[in-house]
Amino acid sequence: MQFARFGGPAAPGGADPLGPPQAPARSRKRIFLAGGITAAVLVAVGGSAAYGYAGEVPRGTTVLGIELGAKSKADAASALRAGLAGKSDRLEAPLPVRLGERVVEVKPADVGLTVDVDATVAAAADSGGGPFSRLFGSREVAPVVAVDAAKADEVLRGALGKDAQAMKMPAVTFSGTTPKATYPKPGKGLDAEKSAQALREGWFGIHPVAVPLVEVHPVTTSEEVDKLVADLARPAVAGPVTVTTERGAVTIPASAIAKSLVLTADKSGKINPRVDEKKLRAALAGPLAKVEVAAKDATIALKAGKPAVVPGVDGHRLDTAALSKDLLSVLPKADGRTVAGTMTTAKPKVTEEAVAKLGVKEKVSTFTTKFPGGLSSPRSQNIVLVSKETKGAFVMPGATFSLNTHTGERSYPQGYKDAPTIVGGKLVPGAGGGVSQFVTTLFNATYYAGLEDVEHKPHSYYFSRYPAVIESTIYPPHLDFRFRNNTPYGVLIDTSYTSSTITVSIWSTKIYESVKTEWGPRRNITQPQTKYLEPGPDCIETSGLPGFSQDAWRIFRKDGKETKREKFSWTYQAEPRFICAKQPG
């Protein structure tokens, strides 16, 4: 008997009145089996998807052989950094680079070659396909490489060296006041971006990395050079420019414009016209003297026999920095070539406060030499004149004093007279003869003050009015006398004279207890020879002097002890006995 579901009688023909017809028993078993297989497949697929998508980076992903698969981005970045640290030898190894026909080695650090870890991990995370490729695939992801394009360009240009073909840069120069054009030509060189790209792509590829050489062109063209000549260079020197100031007018001649107008190119080949302030000021040295007054630094002078601060004095100066810019606006014009100049106050470089702190408080040394002939002789007058020019000279700590620089030219226009000087081994008249006696006096004053000797040269012949070895001559421009103020205090030079003496004193702060000289014995003594000279007004006779060699030591004492000694040595030639007459037959 068949029963309906829930226990009711079976319907005729076996139909269940409460549900669909039931399949035969064998069919039902097949359906259950198929359903089970389908469910198993769905479960397997779901499990595979979960397995394949574990982490943010697909399984099987490597970068430079470093496993990053199935990791979060953060963990993958840490793993990549750790792995790269283990490959430092590879990453730091010099990279062969081909530049034209030359192969050079470049250190990755020098050009900023690095692996961008975060960008590489991001690329690795995006590298997977569908679930089956993530499940069964393996993939090597190329690292993302960073490079410092500016550093790379600098290093590669240096390595390229002579293999580069420099661009011929455009320019407009002046021959006198005539403009001369130089036209640009291309060269062979490097393009920074293309070089950087080649390094990025080739670091982990086939070596050497080929960096391309490209044709490089100056920015300014030949047509633009011609236009620059016509519109600026030629009109600029067609006439003068007048600069008006509150202290008067200054005329800038065409020659000064030509010397200061700069029409040369920068590294890219671009010409940016400008007026060079330093060149303009140098070219206007004469005209500027009409409106400018130099500032005077504060200094020290002796008043009533004691050092006193002399205040500095402001000066007046034309603002040539502003003028050099304003000039550009009028240089192309044929008319209206006038510029309003601005006068500025020029402040002293050395202030009263600074000078007051320099410790000029006492006479440190003094030295006197005697000269013959009285004040009426030309030689004595030269000595007095140079002493007056040097009186009051002030030398800052660390500065070097040059007598030639301080006095300038010593010749007839400055008031110097002819007096005997040694030229070519004999005495001849010359402007400034006798100045060497002042130099010897100044040298000894600085010597006994303990100041640093920079330049001096003793005479060829020995004169008894000077201390042997510790004396000096001078002959501009070849011979100078220089000393350096090697103390932390200022140095004031004072001079005085009588009818037969010249004295130089040094004022500062005394450092040494004493500075003295010890002489060694004279040696290698030679006797003078007799020589006859052509008689005439320029012939000067001498009695002759012996020659010899001698040493002298400058000895410094401080706190009762010798702290230093310096050796000076010199060999004097025997001065011949010169006779103004024809040599006897």
PDB file of C-alpha atoms in Angstrom, residues 432-580:
ATOM      1  CA  GLY A 432     113.902 108.732  -4.875  1.00  0.00           C
ATOM      2  CA  GLY A 433     117.501 107.897  -4.081  1.00  0.00           C
ATOM      3  CA  GLY A 434     117.926 107.590  -0.319  1.00  0.00           C
ATOM      4  CA  VAL A 435     114.462 106.158   0.335  1.00  0.00           C
ATOM      5  CA  SER A 436     116.135 102.864   1.224  1.00  0.00           C
ATOM      6  CA  GLN A 437     117.461 104.543   4.409  1.00  0.00           C
ATOM      7  CA  PHE A 438     113.879 105.168   5.483  1.00  0.00           C
ATOM      8  CA  VAL A 439     113.005 101.560   4.541  1.00  0.00           C
ATOM      9  CA  THR A 440     115.837 100.290   6.738  1.00  0.00           C
ATOM     10  CA  THR A 441     114.607 102.443   9.613  1.00  0.00           C
ATOM     11  CA  LEU A 442     111.006 101.235   9.173  1.00  0.00           C
ATOM     12  CA  PHE A 443     112.156  97.621   8.859  1.00  0.00           C
ATOM     13  CA  ASN A 444     114.085  97.809  12.120  1.00  0.00           C
ATOM     14  CA  ALA A 445     111.166  99.439  13.947  1.00  0.00           C
ATOM     15  CA  THR A 446     108.797  96.625  12.889  1.00  0.00           C
ATOM     16  CA  TYR A 447     111.550  94.040  13.494  1.00  0.00           C
ATOM     17  CA  TYR A 448     112.032  95.111  17.117  1.00  0.00           C
ATOM     18  CA  ALA A 449     108.263  95.357  17.588  1.00  0.00           C
ATOM     19  CA  GLY A 450     108.177  91.612  16.882  1.00  0.00           C
ATOM     20  CA  LEU A 451     106.033  91.980  13.738  1.00  0.00           C
ATOM     21  CA  GLU A 452     106.187  89.402  10.951  1.00  0.00           C
ATOM     22  CA  ASP A 453     108.671  90.070   8.164  1.00  0.00           C
ATOM     23  CA  VAL A 454     107.023  89.421   4.783  1.00  0.00           C
ATOM     24  CA  GLU A 455     109.377  90.997   2.265  1.00  0.00           C
ATOM     25  CA  HIS A 456     112.695  92.803   2.549  1.00  0.00           C
ATOM     26  CA  LYS A 457     116.057  92.600   0.808  1.00  0.00           C
ATOM     27  CA  PRO A 458     119.372  93.971   2.117  1.00  0.00           C
ATOM     28  CA  HIS A 459     121.596  96.113  -0.090  1.00  0.00           C
ATOM     29  CA  SER A 460     124.140  94.592  -2.446  1.00  0.00           C
ATOM     30  CA  TYR A 461     126.883  96.536  -0.647  1.00  0.00           C
ATOM     31  CA  TYR A 462     127.267  97.137   3.089  1.00  0.00           C
ATOM     32  CA  PHE A 463     126.983 100.714   4.362  1.00  0.00           C
ATOM     33  CA  SER A 464     128.134 101.355   7.894  1.00  0.00           C
ATOM     34  CA  ARG A 465     125.184 103.635   8.695  1.00  0.00           C
ATOM     35  CA  TYR A 466     122.959 100.533   8.697  1.00  0.00           C
ATOM     36  CA  PRO A 467     123.021  97.480  11.017  1.00  0.00           C
ATOM     37  CA  ALA A 468     124.562  94.587   9.068  1.00  0.00           C
ATOM     38  CA  VAL A 469     122.054  92.059   7.679  1.00  0.00           C
ATOM     39  CA  ILE A 470     119.115  93.796   9.428  1.00  0.00           C
ATOM     40  CA  GLU A 471     118.551  96.425   6.757  1.00  0.00           C
ATOM     41  CA  SER A 472     116.631  96.755   3.506  1.00  0.00           C
ATOM     42  CA  THR A 473     116.581  98.429   0.130  1.00  0.00           C
ATOM     43  CA  ILE A 474     113.600  99.056  -2.173  1.00  0.00           C
ATOM     44  CA  TYR A 475     113.191  99.347  -5.928  1.00  0.00           C
ATOM     45  CA  PRO A 476     109.625  99.442  -7.265  1.00  0.00           C
ATOM     46  CA  PRO A 477     108.010  97.518  -8.749  1.00  0.00           C
ATOM     47  CA  HIS A 478     110.490  94.654  -8.313  1.00  0.00           C
ATOM     48  CA  LEU A 479     111.437  95.198  -4.671  1.00  0.00           C
ATOM     49  CA  ASP A 480     109.053  96.202  -1.912  1.00  0.00           C
ATOM     50  CA  PHE A 481     109.103  96.308   1.865  1.00  0.00           C
ATOM     51  CA  ARG A 482     106.184  94.494   3.530  1.00  0.00           C
ATOM     52  CA  PHE A 483     105.346  93.362   7.045  1.00  0.00           C
ATOM     53  CA  ARG A 484     102.268  91.692   8.510  1.00  0.00           C
ATOM     54  CA  ASN A 485     100.571  92.735  11.710  1.00  0.00           C
ATOM     55  CA  ASN A 486     100.505  89.266  13.259  1.00  0.00           C
ATOM     56  CA  THR A 487      99.092  90.536  16.568  1.00  0.00           C
ATOM     57  CA  PRO A 488      95.502  90.991  17.812  1.00  0.00           C
ATOM     58  CA  TYR A 489      96.155  94.734  18.206  1.00  0.00           C
ATOM     59  CA  GLY A 490      96.250  97.658  15.817  1.00  0.00           C
ATOM     60  CA  VAL A 491      99.620  99.059  14.714  1.00  0.00           C
ATOM     61  CA  LEU A 492     100.263 102.776  14.274  1.00  0.00           C
ATOM     62  CA  ILE A 493     103.404 103.953  12.427  1.00  0.00           C
ATOM     63  CA  ASP A 494     104.803 107.276  13.574  1.00  0.00           C
ATOM     64  CA  THR A 495     107.756 109.054  11.970  1.00  0.00           C
ATOM     65  CA  SER A 496     109.903 112.050  12.852  1.00  0.00           C
ATOM     66  CA  TYR A 497     113.137 113.597  11.605  1.00  0.00           C
ATOM     67  CA  THR A 498     115.884 116.097  12.378  1.00  0.00           C
ATOM     68  CA  SER A 499     118.522 117.650  10.143  1.00  0.00           C
ATOM     69  CA  SER A 500     120.564 114.458  10.384  1.00  0.00           C
ATOM     70  CA  THR A 501     118.296 111.620  11.603  1.00  0.00           C
ATOM     71  CA  ILE A 502     115.149 109.751  10.669  1.00  0.00           C
ATOM     72  CA  THR A 503     113.110 107.927  13.341  1.00  0.00           C
ATOM     73  CA  VAL A 504     110.275 105.443  13.070  1.00  0.00           C
ATOM     74  CA  SER A 505     108.203 104.347  16.082  1.00  0.00           C
ATOM     75  CA  ILE A 506     105.591 101.600  16.359  1.00  0.00           C
ATOM     76  CA  TRP A 507     102.599 102.106  18.674  1.00  0.00           C
ATOM     77  CA  SER A 508     100.464  99.145  19.753  1.00  0.00           C
ATOM     78  CA  THR A 509     100.303  96.815  22.759  1.00  0.00           C
ATOM     79  CA  LYS A 510     103.608  95.227  23.722  1.00  0.00           C
ATOM     80  CA  ILE A 511     103.581  91.431  23.489  1.00  0.00           C
ATOM     81  CA  TYR A 512     107.226  90.571  24.114  1.00  0.00           C
ATOM     82  CA  GLU A 513     109.368  91.525  27.065  1.00  0.00           C
ATOM     83  CA  SER A 514     112.192  92.213  24.624  1.00  0.00           C
ATOM     84  CA  VAL A 515     113.282  91.637  21.027  1.00  0.00           C
ATOM     85  CA  LYS A 516     117.029  91.731  20.467  1.00  0.00           C
ATOM     86  CA  THR A 517     119.621  90.768  17.859  1.00  0.00           C
ATOM     87  CA  GLU A 518     122.704  88.582  18.102  1.00  0.00           C
ATOM     88  CA  TRP A 519     125.188  88.704  15.224  1.00  0.00           C
ATOM     89  CA  GLY A 520     127.529  85.973  14.163  1.00  0.00           C
ATOM     90  CA  PRO A 521     131.087  86.748  13.009  1.00  0.00           C
ATOM     91  CA  ARG A 522     131.752  88.052   9.515  1.00  0.00           C
ATOM     92  CA  ARG A 523     133.177  85.432   7.170  1.00  0.00           C
ATOM     93  CA  ASN A 524     134.204  84.989   3.532  1.00  0.00           C
ATOM     94  CA  ILE A 525     135.594  88.530   3.472  1.00  0.00           C
ATOM     95  CA  THR A 526     136.439  89.869  -0.012  1.00  0.00           C
ATOM     96  CA  GLN A 527     138.324  93.039  -0.952  1.00  0.00           C
ATOM     97  CA  PRO A 528     137.133  95.632  -3.472  1.00  0.00           C
ATOM     98  CA  GLN A 529     138.541  95.945  -6.963  1.00  0.00           C
ATOM     99  CA  THR A 530     139.284  99.180  -8.747  1.00  0.00           C
ATOM    100  CA  LYS A 531     137.123 100.024 -11.759  1.00  0.00           C
ATOM    101  CA  TYR A 532     137.280 103.014 -14.068  1.00  0.00           C
ATOM    102  CA  LEU A 533     134.087 104.690 -15.313  1.00  0.00           C
ATOM    103  CA  GLU A 534     133.448 107.052 -18.159  1.00  0.00           C
ATOM    104  CA  PRO A 535     133.798 110.582 -16.740  1.00  0.00           C
ATOM    105  CA  GLY A 536     130.653 112.703 -16.805  1.00  0.00           C
ATOM    106  CA  PRO A 537     127.906 114.279 -14.698  1.00  0.00           C
ATOM    107  CA  ASP A 538     126.301 110.896 -13.924  1.00  0.00           C
ATOM    108  CA  CYS A 539     129.533 109.271 -12.773  1.00  0.00           C
ATOM    109  CA  ILE A 540     129.794 108.809  -8.993  1.00  0.00           C
ATOM    110  CA  GLU A 541     133.114 107.826  -7.452  1.00  0.00           C
ATOM    111  CA  THR A 542     133.377 105.480  -4.446  1.00  0.00           C
ATOM    112  CA  SER A 543     136.176 104.465  -2.103  1.00  0.00           C
ATOM    113  CA  GLY A 544     135.251 100.784  -2.228  1.00  0.00           C
ATOM    114  CA  LEU A 545     133.935  98.539   0.519  1.00  0.00           C
ATOM    115  CA  PRO A 546     134.821  94.942   1.500  1.00  0.00           C
ATOM    116  CA  GLY A 547     132.301  92.157   1.048  1.00  0.00           C
ATOM    117  CA  PHE A 548     131.384  89.491   3.601  1.00  0.00           C
ATOM    118  CA  SER A 549     128.756  87.001   4.773  1.00  0.00           C
ATOM    119  CA  GLN A 550     127.065  87.238   8.156  1.00  0.00           C
ATOM    120  CA  ASP A 551     124.185  85.805  10.184  1.00  0.00           C
ATOM    121  CA  ALA A 552     121.894  87.548  12.644  1.00  0.00           C
ATOM    122  CA  TRP A 553     119.279  86.104  14.986  1.00  0.00           C
ATOM    123  CA  ARG A 554     116.138  87.907  16.142  1.00  0.00           C
ATOM    124  CA  ILE A 555     115.542  86.722  19.716  1.00  0.00           C
ATOM    125  CA  PHE A 556     112.137  87.030  21.394  1.00  0.00           C
ATOM    126  CA  ARG A 557     111.842  86.963  25.193  1.00  0.00           C
ATOM    127  CA  LYS A 558     108.713  86.778  27.284  1.00  0.00           C
ATOM    128  CA  ASP A 559     108.249  86.247  31.019  1.00  0.00           C
ATOM    129  CA  GLY A 560     112.012  86.079  31.460  1.00  0.00           C
ATOM    130  CA  LYS A 561     112.438  83.266  28.913  1.00  0.00           C
ATOM    131  CA  GLU A 562     113.508  83.057  25.304  1.00  0.00           C
ATOM    132  CA  THR A 563     110.401  82.001  23.377  1.00  0.00           C
ATOM    133  CA  LYS A 564     111.614  82.137  19.778  1.00  0.00           C
ATOM    134  CA  ARG A 565     114.565  83.046  17.550  1.00  0.00           C
ATOM    135  CA  GLU A 566     114.673  83.738  13.820  1.00  0.00           C
ATOM    136  CA  LYS A 567     117.756  83.560  11.639  1.00  0.00           C
ATOM    137  CA  PHE A 568     118.590  86.150   8.983  1.00  0.00           C
ATOM    138  CA  SER A 569     121.581  85.703   6.660  1.00  0.00           C
ATOM    139  CA  TRP A 570     123.091  87.810   3.908  1.00  0.00           C
ATOM    140  CA  THR A 571     126.196  88.043   1.742  1.00  0.00           C
ATOM    141  CA  TYR A 572     127.428  91.496   0.774  1.00  0.00           C
ATOM    142  CA  GLN A 573     129.413  91.950  -2.407  1.00  0.00           C
ATOM    143  CA  ALA A 574     132.599  93.948  -2.303  1.00  0.00           C
ATOM    144  CA  GLU A 575     131.750  97.387  -3.662  1.00  0.00           C
ATOM    145  CA  PRO A 576     134.412  98.309  -6.257  1.00  0.00           C
ATOM    146  CA  ARG A 577     136.477 101.433  -5.960  1.00  0.00           C
ATOM    147  CA  PHE A 578     134.952 103.397  -8.841  1.00  0.00           C
ATOM    148  CA  ILE A 579     137.150 106.082 -10.446  1.00  0.00           C
ATOM    149  CA  CYS A 580     135.660 108.507 -12.974  1.00  0.00           C
TER     150      CYS A 580
END
